[in-house]
Amino acid sequence: MEIETKGLTAAIRCFALAAAVAIPVAAAEPLASWNDTQPKQTIVGFIEKVTNRGSGDFVPEPERIAVFDNDGTLWSEQPLYFQALYAFDRVKATASEHPEWKDTEPFASVLKGDMQGALAGGEAALLKLVMASHAGMTTDEFNEVVSAWIATAKHPTTGKAYTEMVYQPMLELLDYLRANGFKTFIVSGGGIEFMRVFTEKVYGVPPEQVVGSTIKTQFEMRDGKPVLVKLPEIDFIDDKEGKPVGINRFIGRRPIAAFGNSDGDLQMLQWTAAGEGARLCLYVHHTDGDREWAYDRESHVGQLDKGLDEANKQGWVVVDMKADWKTIFPEKP
Amino acid sequence: MEIETKGLTAAIRCFALAAAVAIPVAAAEPLASWNDTQPKQTIVGFIEKVTNRGSGDFVPEPERIAVFDNDGTLWSEQPLYFQALYAFDRVKATASEHPEWKDTEPFASVLKGDMQGALAGGEAALLKLVMASHAGMTTDEFNEVVSAWIATAKHPTTGKAYTEMVYQPMLELLDYLRANGFKTFIVSGGGIEFMRVFTEKVYGVPPEQVVGSTIKTQFEMRDGKPVLVKLPEIDFIDDKEGKPVGINRFIGRRPIAAFGNSDGDLQMLQWTAAGEGARLCLYVHHTDGDREWAYDRESHVGQLDKGLDEANKQGWVVVDMKADWKTIFPEKP
């Protein structure tokens, strides 16, 4: 166990080093995977304005805060949020320690591979699955479990690793913003510790710039060594009205740019838009059923309904994935 | 009101700019206000080790996380935490809107200038004062109120502005760490939004690197404009066992250096020390009754008792303010 933990630490250090030496996208060709349509033009125009000292819209670097939703904005979220798929895999992997799960929902359905049945119990069922797969271990143990899962697990329909299902145009957007003095944050309904395992390596976003939902943790001394134990109790849900609350709590200043894809991001975009000076609010609209998935107003994940109306009313950028993006996922290295 | 808010925003932008162009202390003479005693030697030795690629203790930049307590570590905390003094001043300033306070404790004592009487009710009384001075307004309003207070309020015994009662040697330590690739965080029992008003200007620590205690906030639309309202309900106390919890939640990785002055910082130092590789844990010991205050094991604020024993046992650095610091407060500009 000790050796594995050390291995993990070494791997994390290695990721961190890679992130530290990453070379920003050359300013000459930003957003290479974006077609030269209105979204790209608006993004570039915004960046030129806020970074130009001569412009009335100039924003000093410390205030160049950009916030990104994760599920459906930086990576895919179909057929279900990837963190829920982790929970299913984790329940299967630990079932031998829980013989009672064979006869208890939602676990019984998960073990039979019946995703629909597992989710039939609604939020209460999902919460049980989350707690069974996220709580009852130390933070170090959880990091180790998720690291091992994300390094090996495959998406049920594409067969890709989950970290290959990130959006190439959004990776370029993250790079472009950072090359222009922005500090990029993730503000997601997903679990904060789940995301932190991969955000630095995959998105170049370090753990301290990840805001997400949290469960309670407790400090304990075990054999004279301090540990943090993850408790089966929700602490904070970083979604909808929770997103501006989370931004205020974790970041402490209002972003000038916000990127989302669903109604869960609406209040984050409203909060961002309501500040003074130039603002960029953008929705990714899932319109590409061939290369990814097509869904919006009626979807069971990433529903985009009220948000789409508000975007049209406010003139926010709406990315049509099919028309505006040359590629969806990164090419394999 | 609108004009004042704009003025505040302009002021904050001005601070932010100043922070962005601040020139780090020349590497040639770091820690100029520290005597050449064991604490300075240990700090310099640690920095040389973790920044030397050839050393077995080398730490990549993204992992160079340093955490600082605030009250008693970066600025004074006598005769009472400065945030409590803000609460007293705020109660006095708003008393005309609350005629009932004249006959209700702890407010009645505060209005009579009887600090002892106000605190006689213990934690419950203090909580009432905190809520009366921190809740029931929007986050923007709170920032404005605290900004105005800190720009004008004077310490009851020294007559100095509170932001002049910061420790010059610790300002140099913050600069020295940052000049060596560290990201510096504040992790304090104080209110997160209270501190964020001044930390960037005074310490060079931006709002997103401040961790502290929080009260609940609520997102609301008022006249079509989103606001965050501060509610009279504790969310999280970032003290003692709460400090490692706060570090894990907000920063998401373990610091390699931690600085405190009281038993409230003990778990933060233990959590920091328990990581692998080189670590620096340091206590500021208030030993200088002439230039500042002298207190430790029996103090009503910043009690340092168990922490002092643990520091001696573990070989952590203990700064003797009288012997190790050439100056305490910065010279007036």
XYZ file of C-alpha atoms in Angstrom:
666
model
C 0.000 0.000 0.000
C 2.773 2.372 0.953
C 4.650 1.603 -2.240
C 1.575 2.129 -4.380
C 0.989 5.472 -2.732
C 4.553 6.493 -3.493
C 4.096 5.407 -7.094
C 1.013 7.543 -7.312
C 2.823 10.522 -5.878
C 5.607 10.067 -8.410
C 3.052 9.872 -11.208
C 1.366 13.045 -10.001
C 4.723 14.820 -9.813
C 5.406 13.703 -13.341
C 2.064 15.136 -14.522
C 2.801 18.351 -12.686
C 6.170 18.663 -14.376
C 4.611 18.065 -17.773
C 2.069 20.791 -17.057
C 4.779 23.165 -15.902
C 6.798 22.879 -19.103
C 3.808 22.898 -21.485
C 4.346 25.437 -24.221
C 1.362 27.717 -24.871
C -0.234 27.602 -28.301
C 1.515 30.080 -30.568
C -0.446 33.323 -30.602
C -0.188 33.306 -34.405
C -2.712 30.494 -34.773
C -5.034 30.308 -31.833
C -8.131 28.120 -31.890
C -6.927 26.046 -34.858
C -9.800 23.553 -34.528
C -12.428 26.289 -34.659
C -13.983 27.247 -37.980
C -13.774 30.927 -38.748
C -17.400 31.507 -37.808
C -19.045 33.903 -35.363
C -18.069 32.119 -32.097
C -14.336 32.181 -32.906
C -14.551 35.771 -34.116
C -16.338 36.840 -30.930
C -13.813 35.055 -28.699
C -10.835 36.588 -30.504
C -12.441 40.028 -30.501
C -13.067 39.786 -26.751
C -9.490 38.746 -26.000
C -8.054 41.534 -28.144
C -10.227 44.080 -26.333
C -9.482 43.063 -22.747
C -5.721 42.649 -23.307
C -5.229 45.941 -25.167
C -4.020 48.620 -22.751
C -5.293 51.302 -25.090
C -8.810 49.891 -25.099
C -11.536 51.141 -22.764
C -12.231 47.456 -22.068
C -8.710 46.637 -20.832
C -8.694 44.275 -17.823
C -5.574 43.887 -15.631
C -4.188 40.336 -15.559
C -5.191 39.452 -11.976
C -8.832 40.048 -12.910
C -8.741 37.903 -16.034
C -10.667 35.031 -14.482
C -12.317 32.480 -16.790
C -14.597 29.713 -15.500
C -15.438 26.487 -17.328
C -18.063 23.903 -16.589
C -16.655 20.391 -17.074
C -19.315 17.782 -18.054
C -20.527 18.570 -21.573
C -18.321 21.669 -21.798
C -14.783 20.258 -21.587
C -15.555 16.560 -22.027
C -18.562 14.447 -23.008
C -21.374 13.525 -20.640
C -23.303 10.818 -22.509
C -24.837 8.331 -21.934
C -24.366 9.542 -18.341
C -21.954 11.794 -16.418
C -18.608 10.004 -16.395
C -18.402 10.292 -12.636
C -21.604 8.228 -12.379
C -19.975 5.622 -14.621
C -17.028 5.604 -12.204
C -19.512 5.017 -9.359
C -21.010 2.041 -11.220
C -17.566 0.566 -11.905
C -16.554 1.098 -8.289
C -19.667 -0.624 -6.954
C -18.893 -3.621 -9.183
C -15.240 -3.639 -8.094
C -16.078 -3.645 -4.368
C -19.192 -5.849 -4.462
C -17.400 -8.804 -2.878
C -16.995 -6.743 0.314
C -20.742 -5.998 0.314
C -22.708 -9.258 -0.112
C -25.875 -7.387 0.933
C -25.769 -5.332 -2.289
C -27.025 -8.330 -4.290
C -30.482 -7.787 -2.800
C -30.457 -4.018 -2.247
C -31.294 -1.346 -4.803
C -29.772 0.503 -6.524
C -26.744 -1.776 -6.079
C -28.494 -4.945 -7.297
C -29.311 -3.298 -10.649
C -25.776 -1.974 -11.028
C -24.364 -5.460 -10.430
C -26.708 -6.848 -13.107
C -25.473 -4.154 -15.507
C -28.946 -2.580 -15.562
C -28.210 1.159 -15.640
C -31.870 2.109 -16.139
C -32.918 0.074 -13.133
C -30.164 1.583 -11.010
C -31.330 5.086 -11.848
C -35.037 4.317 -11.424
C -34.753 5.346 -7.762
C -33.936 8.917 -8.827
C -31.735 11.222 -6.798
C -31.908 9.103 -3.654
C -30.544 6.097 -5.549
C -27.810 8.137 -7.204
C -26.796 9.549 -3.825
C -26.436 6.012 -2.420
C -24.192 5.086 -5.335
C -22.117 8.224 -4.943
C -21.620 7.654 -1.234
C -20.721 3.974 -1.700
C -18.057 4.931 -4.234
C -16.757 8.226 -2.799
C -16.983 7.990 1.003
C -15.631 5.727 3.733
C -12.012 6.122 2.708
C -9.264 8.670 3.177
C -8.614 11.371 0.597
C -5.321 9.655 -0.318
C -7.088 6.335 -0.876
C -9.771 7.999 -3.002
C -7.156 9.715 -5.183
C -5.463 6.391 -5.706
C -8.701 4.602 -6.643
C -9.802 7.284 -9.124
C -6.302 7.549 -10.637
C -6.264 3.812 -11.284
C -9.802 3.891 -12.721
C -9.245 6.814 -15.077
C -5.995 5.313 -16.362
C -7.716 2.089 -17.439
C -11.518 2.513 -17.764
C -13.123 2.718 -21.202
C -16.275 4.519 -22.290
C -19.171 2.062 -22.812
C -19.989 3.045 -26.411
C -16.859 4.660 -27.895
C -14.324 2.368 -26.217
C -12.082 5.404 -25.707
C -10.418 6.338 -22.449
C -12.542 9.018 -20.758
C -9.688 11.509 -20.914
C -9.641 11.098 -24.702
C -13.225 12.337 -24.828
C -12.271 15.930 -24.104
C -13.014 18.607 -26.700
C -9.989 19.638 -28.722
C -11.434 23.116 -29.485
C -11.944 23.727 -25.755
C -8.372 22.618 -24.941
C -7.235 25.217 -27.472
C -9.509 27.801 -25.867
C -8.008 27.082 -22.415
C -4.508 27.492 -23.854
C -5.442 30.646 -25.727
C -6.896 32.265 -22.617
C -3.849 31.349 -20.492
C -1.483 32.624 -23.192
C -3.360 35.907 -22.817
C -2.903 36.189 -19.071
C -6.108 34.493 -17.952
C -6.323 32.239 -14.925
C -8.574 29.335 -15.943
C -10.857 27.658 -13.403
C -13.200 24.698 -13.607
C -16.555 25.263 -11.880
C -18.495 22.032 -12.145
C -21.316 20.131 -10.508
C -18.916 17.180 -10.498
C -17.015 16.095 -7.407
C -14.080 18.373 -6.661
C -11.720 15.558 -5.653
C -12.771 13.333 -8.551
C -11.876 16.040 -11.072
C -8.638 17.082 -9.425
C -7.135 13.687 -10.184
C -6.914 14.525 -13.901
C -7.539 18.241 -14.515
C -3.894 19.297 -14.308
C -2.698 16.688 -16.771
C -5.649 16.848 -19.153
C -6.658 20.530 -19.067
C -3.635 22.239 -17.530
C -5.861 23.344 -14.643
C -4.161 22.774 -11.273
C -6.145 21.377 -8.303
C -6.368 24.760 -6.601
C -8.274 26.114 -9.621
C -10.959 23.432 -9.547
C -14.313 24.221 -7.904
C -16.878 21.448 -7.570
C -19.350 19.653 -5.357
C -18.005 18.399 -2.033
C -18.824 15.817 0.587
C -17.752 16.387 4.174
C -14.317 15.308 5.289
C -13.011 14.786 8.794
C -9.502 15.186 10.192
C -8.313 12.190 12.244
C -5.049 10.935 13.683
C -4.466 7.283 12.772
C -1.400 5.671 14.346
C 0.010 9.131 14.935
C -0.457 10.125 11.292
C -3.070 12.680 10.230
C -5.622 11.604 7.616
C -8.715 13.158 6.075
C -11.652 10.763 5.954
C -14.398 11.221 3.378
C -17.813 11.071 5.093
C -21.094 9.941 3.479
C -22.631 13.408 3.773
C -23.128 16.076 1.120
C -21.394 19.352 1.920
C -22.066 21.548 -1.128
C -23.649 21.096 -4.550
C -21.874 23.277 -7.083
C -24.684 23.451 -9.631
C -27.261 26.034 -10.784
C -27.591 28.677 -7.993
C -24.646 26.923 -6.329
C -22.215 27.943 -9.078
C -22.096 31.679 -8.280
C -21.953 30.707 -4.587
C -19.004 28.394 -5.320
C -17.268 31.033 -7.454
C -17.620 33.576 -4.670
C -16.432 31.131 -2.023
C -13.470 29.602 -3.848
C -12.340 32.330 -6.232
C -13.590 35.451 -4.488
C -13.894 37.594 -7.558
C -16.273 37.716 -10.447
C -15.125 36.029 -13.674
C -15.057 38.030 -16.892
C -15.582 34.934 -19.071
C -17.766 31.867 -18.477
C -18.276 28.709 -20.529
C -21.028 26.145 -20.045
C -23.402 23.847 -21.884
C -26.516 23.390 -19.771
C -29.157 24.979 -17.580
C -26.903 24.047 -14.659
C -24.534 26.748 -15.895
C -27.139 29.474 -16.378
C -26.624 31.254 -13.040
C -22.832 31.144 -13.521
C -23.224 32.887 -16.878
C -25.691 35.390 -15.424
C -23.353 36.157 -12.524
C -20.454 36.632 -14.947
C -22.475 38.785 -17.344
C -23.690 41.075 -14.552
C -20.229 42.475 -13.809
C -19.032 45.785 -15.207
C -16.955 45.999 -18.379
C -16.451 43.532 -21.223
C -17.786 40.006 -20.627
C -17.769 36.766 -22.606
C -20.514 34.206 -21.972
C -20.612 31.097 -24.135
C -22.749 27.984 -24.385
C -21.562 24.827 -26.119
C -24.620 23.437 -27.948
C -24.478 19.686 -28.615
C -25.641 19.542 -32.229
C -23.416 16.837 -33.663
C -25.005 13.397 -33.447
C -22.454 11.962 -35.869
C -19.206 13.001 -34.224
C -20.535 13.281 -30.642
C -24.152 13.489 -29.382
C -27.046 15.793 -30.255
C -29.265 16.906 -27.371
C -30.619 19.991 -25.650
C -34.093 20.875 -24.322
C -35.299 17.368 -23.468
C -32.064 15.676 -22.419
C -31.769 13.697 -19.152
C -28.178 14.946 -18.804
C -26.940 18.396 -19.683
C -30.407 19.786 -20.376
C -30.141 23.104 -22.240
C -33.533 24.789 -22.315
C -33.874 27.961 -20.239
C -30.191 28.607 -20.886
C -30.686 28.544 -24.655
C -33.536 31.049 -24.418
C -31.483 33.322 -22.169
C -28.440 33.055 -24.470
C -30.541 34.141 -27.445
C -32.098 36.978 -25.449
C -28.757 38.241 -24.101
C -26.735 37.704 -27.264
C -24.346 35.217 -25.642
C -22.230 33.061 -27.939
C -23.811 29.690 -28.757
C -21.358 27.224 -30.291
C -22.959 24.900 -32.844
C -20.572 21.949 -32.429
C -21.355 20.618 -35.883
C -20.866 23.899 -37.734
C -18.259 25.660 -35.595
C -15.772 22.919 -34.678
C -13.454 21.263 -37.235
C -12.719 18.394 -34.868
C -14.334 17.246 -31.638
C -11.825 14.999 -29.876
C -8.013 15.235 -29.961
C -6.200 12.995 -32.439
C -4.462 10.057 -30.777
C -0.821 10.880 -30.119
C -24.680 53.810 -4.118
C -23.929 52.874 -7.688
C -21.205 55.513 -7.890
C -19.594 54.329 -4.668
C -19.538 50.775 -5.967
C -17.802 51.933 -9.124
C -15.270 53.817 -7.033
C -14.602 50.679 -5.050
C -14.143 48.627 -8.190
C -11.703 51.199 -9.510
C -9.805 51.081 -6.221
C -9.640 47.301 -6.331
C -8.386 47.404 -9.917
C -5.749 49.852 -8.808
C -4.641 47.489 -6.000
C -4.607 44.607 -8.441
C -2.399 46.510 -10.834
C -0.011 47.413 -8.048
C 0.213 43.750 -7.064
C 0.819 42.701 -10.648
C 3.790 45.000 -11.115
C 5.314 44.422 -7.649
C 8.962 43.570 -7.979
C 10.096 40.554 -5.934
C 12.729 41.082 -3.279
C 16.159 40.675 -4.847
C 17.396 37.135 -4.282
C 20.693 38.618 -3.097
C 19.251 39.834 0.206
C 16.213 37.882 1.214
C 14.683 38.245 4.671
C 16.482 41.508 5.434
C 14.519 42.073 8.662
C 15.456 38.651 10.036
C 18.498 38.293 12.262
C 20.944 35.662 11.098
C 19.756 33.154 13.679
C 18.466 29.593 13.386
C 14.980 30.384 11.968
C 16.374 32.362 9.007
C 19.076 29.763 8.402
C 16.503 26.955 8.412
C 14.186 28.825 6.028
C 16.997 29.604 3.584
C 18.323 26.047 3.780
C 14.869 24.648 3.037
C 14.346 26.938 0.031
C 17.775 26.066 -1.387
C 17.029 22.354 -1.051
C 13.579 22.294 -2.658
C 14.545 24.590 -5.554
C 17.790 22.791 -6.436
C 17.180 20.346 -9.297
C 20.222 18.370 -8.259
C 18.942 17.866 -4.726
C 17.022 14.788 -3.668
C 14.578 17.209 -2.041
C 13.751 19.088 -5.253
C 10.050 19.977 -5.556
C 8.519 21.003 -8.919
C 7.028 24.516 -8.907
C 3.337 23.528 -9.053
C 3.787 21.648 -5.767
C 5.492 24.523 -3.954
C 2.450 25.400 -1.871
C 2.951 27.490 1.278
C 0.135 28.217 3.735
C 0.045 31.076 6.243
C -2.283 31.664 9.133
C -3.270 35.361 9.321
C -4.125 36.554 12.872
C -0.922 36.566 14.935
C 1.120 35.182 12.032
C 0.897 37.912 9.389
C -0.596 40.700 11.500
C -1.271 41.336 15.189
C -4.261 39.952 17.076
C -4.251 41.881 20.360
C -6.186 42.979 22.344
C -8.651 40.982 20.194
C -8.819 39.614 16.625
C -9.103 42.647 14.340
C -12.169 41.197 12.691
C -13.927 41.264 16.083
C -12.929 44.927 16.392
C -14.511 45.481 12.969
C -17.686 43.812 14.286
C -17.756 46.163 17.295
C -17.254 49.214 15.094
C -19.953 48.015 12.707
C -22.453 47.495 15.512
C -21.806 51.043 16.695
C -22.109 52.409 13.139
C -25.482 50.725 12.519
C -26.979 51.072 16.013
C -29.440 53.763 14.903
C -31.136 51.176 12.669
C -31.463 48.807 15.654
C -32.943 50.663 18.647
C -33.535 47.296 20.351
C -29.769 46.803 20.733
C -29.665 49.332 23.568
C -31.316 46.759 25.833
C -29.999 43.520 24.308
C -26.671 41.840 25.038
C -24.053 41.650 23.699
C -24.989 44.765 21.709
C -25.718 46.937 24.758
C -22.196 46.384 26.119
C -20.630 47.119 22.747
C -22.541 50.390 22.515
C -21.300 51.337 26.003
C -17.727 50.565 24.878
C -17.549 47.674 27.352
C -15.586 45.033 25.442
C -15.338 42.702 28.452
C -19.095 42.798 28.984
C -19.736 42.142 25.297
C -17.557 39.043 25.378
C -18.930 37.770 28.699
C -21.550 35.798 26.772
C -18.823 33.667 25.212
C -19.111 32.154 21.763
C -22.859 32.692 21.498
C -22.387 36.419 22.069
C -19.531 36.623 19.587
C -21.605 34.800 16.983
C -24.423 37.337 17.402
C -21.953 40.168 16.838
C -20.443 38.458 13.810
C -23.824 37.865 12.222
C -25.002 41.425 12.897
C -21.893 42.794 11.182
C -21.350 40.245 8.388
C -24.786 38.991 7.273
C -27.965 40.515 5.891
C -26.256 42.269 3.007
C -24.984 41.337 -0.424
C -21.371 40.353 -0.967
C -20.805 43.599 -2.893
C -22.202 45.656 -0.009
C -20.053 43.776 2.515
C -16.908 44.378 0.456
C -17.719 48.055 0.334
C -18.325 48.305 4.091
C -15.103 46.468 5.025
C -13.069 48.420 2.466
C -14.267 51.688 3.955
C -13.606 50.451 7.513
C -10.087 49.182 6.883
C -9.119 52.365 5.042
C -10.011 54.548 8.047
C -10.195 52.524 11.302
C -7.403 52.809 13.887
C -6.166 50.240 16.374
C -7.396 51.054 19.934
C -3.970 51.113 21.609
C -1.368 51.785 18.887
C -3.448 54.242 16.858
C -2.056 52.670 13.703
C -4.136 51.558 10.745
C -4.724 47.800 11.031
C -2.911 47.194 7.746
C 0.179 48.853 9.245
C 0.233 46.200 11.960
C 1.483 43.491 9.638
C 4.859 41.871 10.308
C 7.629 43.161 8.057
C 9.657 39.907 8.372
C 6.641 37.883 7.245
C 6.043 40.186 4.255
C 9.650 39.469 3.280
C 9.088 35.755 3.770
C 6.028 35.849 1.470
C 8.087 37.666 -1.178
C 11.026 35.305 -0.769
C 8.843 32.237 -1.212
C 7.122 33.680 -4.291
C 10.473 34.686 -5.795
C 11.359 30.998 -5.456
C 8.337 29.691 -7.316
C 6.011 29.177 -4.371
C 2.299 29.859 -4.503
C 1.402 31.514 -1.188
C -1.991 30.920 0.443
C -3.618 32.296 3.565
C -5.432 29.661 5.639
C -7.076 31.448 8.542
C -9.889 31.085 11.037
C -10.868 34.599 9.971
C -13.697 35.313 7.569
C -12.758 34.611 3.981
C -14.542 37.649 2.539
C -13.272 39.947 5.277
C -9.656 39.049 4.493
C -10.024 39.180 0.719
C -10.704 42.896 0.885
C -7.065 43.615 1.767
C -4.876 40.525 1.227
C -3.914 41.312 -2.362
C -2.802 44.842 -1.593
C -1.193 44.143 1.786
C 0.294 40.650 1.356
C 0.308 40.154 -2.427
C -2.065 37.197 -1.921
C -4.954 37.299 -4.434
C -8.524 36.482 -3.317
C -8.444 33.021 -4.919
C -5.528 32.090 -2.628
C -7.332 32.963 0.596
C -8.972 30.174 2.614
C -11.021 31.096 5.661
C -14.218 30.624 7.618
C -17.439 31.134 5.677
C -21.062 31.936 6.320
C -23.707 30.727 3.881
C -24.560 32.848 0.877
C -27.599 32.673 -1.356
C -28.011 33.515 -5.031
C -30.987 35.794 -5.777
C -32.235 37.855 -8.691
C -33.071 41.408 -7.588
C -34.643 43.627 -10.257
C -33.274 41.285 -12.897
C -29.732 41.512 -11.485
C -28.084 38.556 -9.732
C -26.775 39.131 -6.205
C -25.273 36.946 -3.503
C -26.803 37.544 -0.088
C -24.852 36.760 3.073
C -27.022 34.704 5.443
C -26.731 34.627 9.261
C -25.629 30.996 9.276
C -22.167 29.507 9.745
C -20.998 27.393 6.819
C -17.456 26.363 7.768
C -14.992 27.163 10.545
C -11.459 27.101 9.187
C -9.678 26.519 12.482
C -7.917 23.604 14.242
C -9.146 20.333 12.586
C -10.892 22.572 10.039
C -7.607 23.842 8.590
C -6.517 20.602 6.893
C -10.137 20.175 5.760
C -10.078 23.692 4.281
C -6.700 23.103 2.653
C -7.961 19.915 1.054
C -11.188 21.541 -0.092
C -9.812 24.808 -1.455
C -6.264 23.945 -2.517
C -6.532 20.220 -3.145
C -2.906 19.394 -2.510
C -0.770 19.192 0.570
C 1.424 22.212 1.339
C 5.163 21.740 1.766
C 5.496 24.745 4.087
C 3.158 26.004 6.825
C 3.352 29.042 9.103
C 1.242 29.656 12.192
C 1.328 31.048 15.706
C -1.276 29.220 17.784
C -2.880 25.928 18.714
C -5.450 26.734 16.032
C -2.685 26.076 13.482
C -1.452 22.807 14.974
C -3.405 20.462 12.697
C -2.369 22.494 9.639
C 1.281 22.056 10.600
C 0.765 18.358 11.335
C -0.962 17.845 7.979
C 1.863 19.659 6.194
C 4.595 17.794 8.073
C 3.039 14.387 7.320
C 3.680 14.614 3.578
C 6.677 12.976 1.921
C 9.883 14.883 1.218
C 11.253 18.113 2.670
C 8.848 20.134 4.812
C 9.041 23.452 6.631
C 6.793 24.024 9.656
C 7.174 27.244 11.611
C 5.549 28.864 14.624
C 5.771 32.596 15.330
C 6.152 32.903 19.121
C 4.994 36.242 20.543
C 7.841 37.064 22.915
C 8.205 40.811 22.449
C 6.111 42.770 24.939
C 7.965 45.986 24.109
C 7.618 46.085 20.343
C 4.406 43.999 20.078
C 2.793 41.694 22.669
C 4.116 38.760 24.694
C 1.742 35.816 25.168
C 1.472 32.089 24.656
C 0.128 29.268 26.851
C -2.470 31.246 28.810
C -3.601 33.768 26.223
C -7.299 34.393 25.441
C -6.375 34.965 21.783
C -3.763 33.033 19.838
C -3.131 30.518 22.613
C 0.084 28.600 21.915
C 0.354 25.657 24.288
C -0.006 22.196 22.730
C 1.504 23.628 19.570
C 4.638 24.757 21.385
C 5.113 21.299 22.900
C 4.601 19.650 19.518
C 7.003 22.084 17.821
C 9.703 21.258 20.338
C 9.044 17.538 19.964
C 9.063 17.613 16.154
C 11.900 20.095 15.765
C 9.760 22.671 13.974
C 11.097 26.216 13.716
C 9.946 28.487 16.537
C 10.545 32.178 15.842
C 11.364 34.198 18.950
C 10.038 37.565 17.779
C 12.254 39.479 20.172
C 15.482 37.696 19.281
C 14.936 36.749 15.637
C 13.280 39.819 14.110
C 15.118 43.136 13.604
C 11.853 44.994 13.096
C 8.235 44.059 13.716
C 6.091 46.458 11.674
C 6.946 48.085 8.327
C 8.338 51.601 8.431
C 5.840 54.221 7.336
C 6.307 55.045 3.665
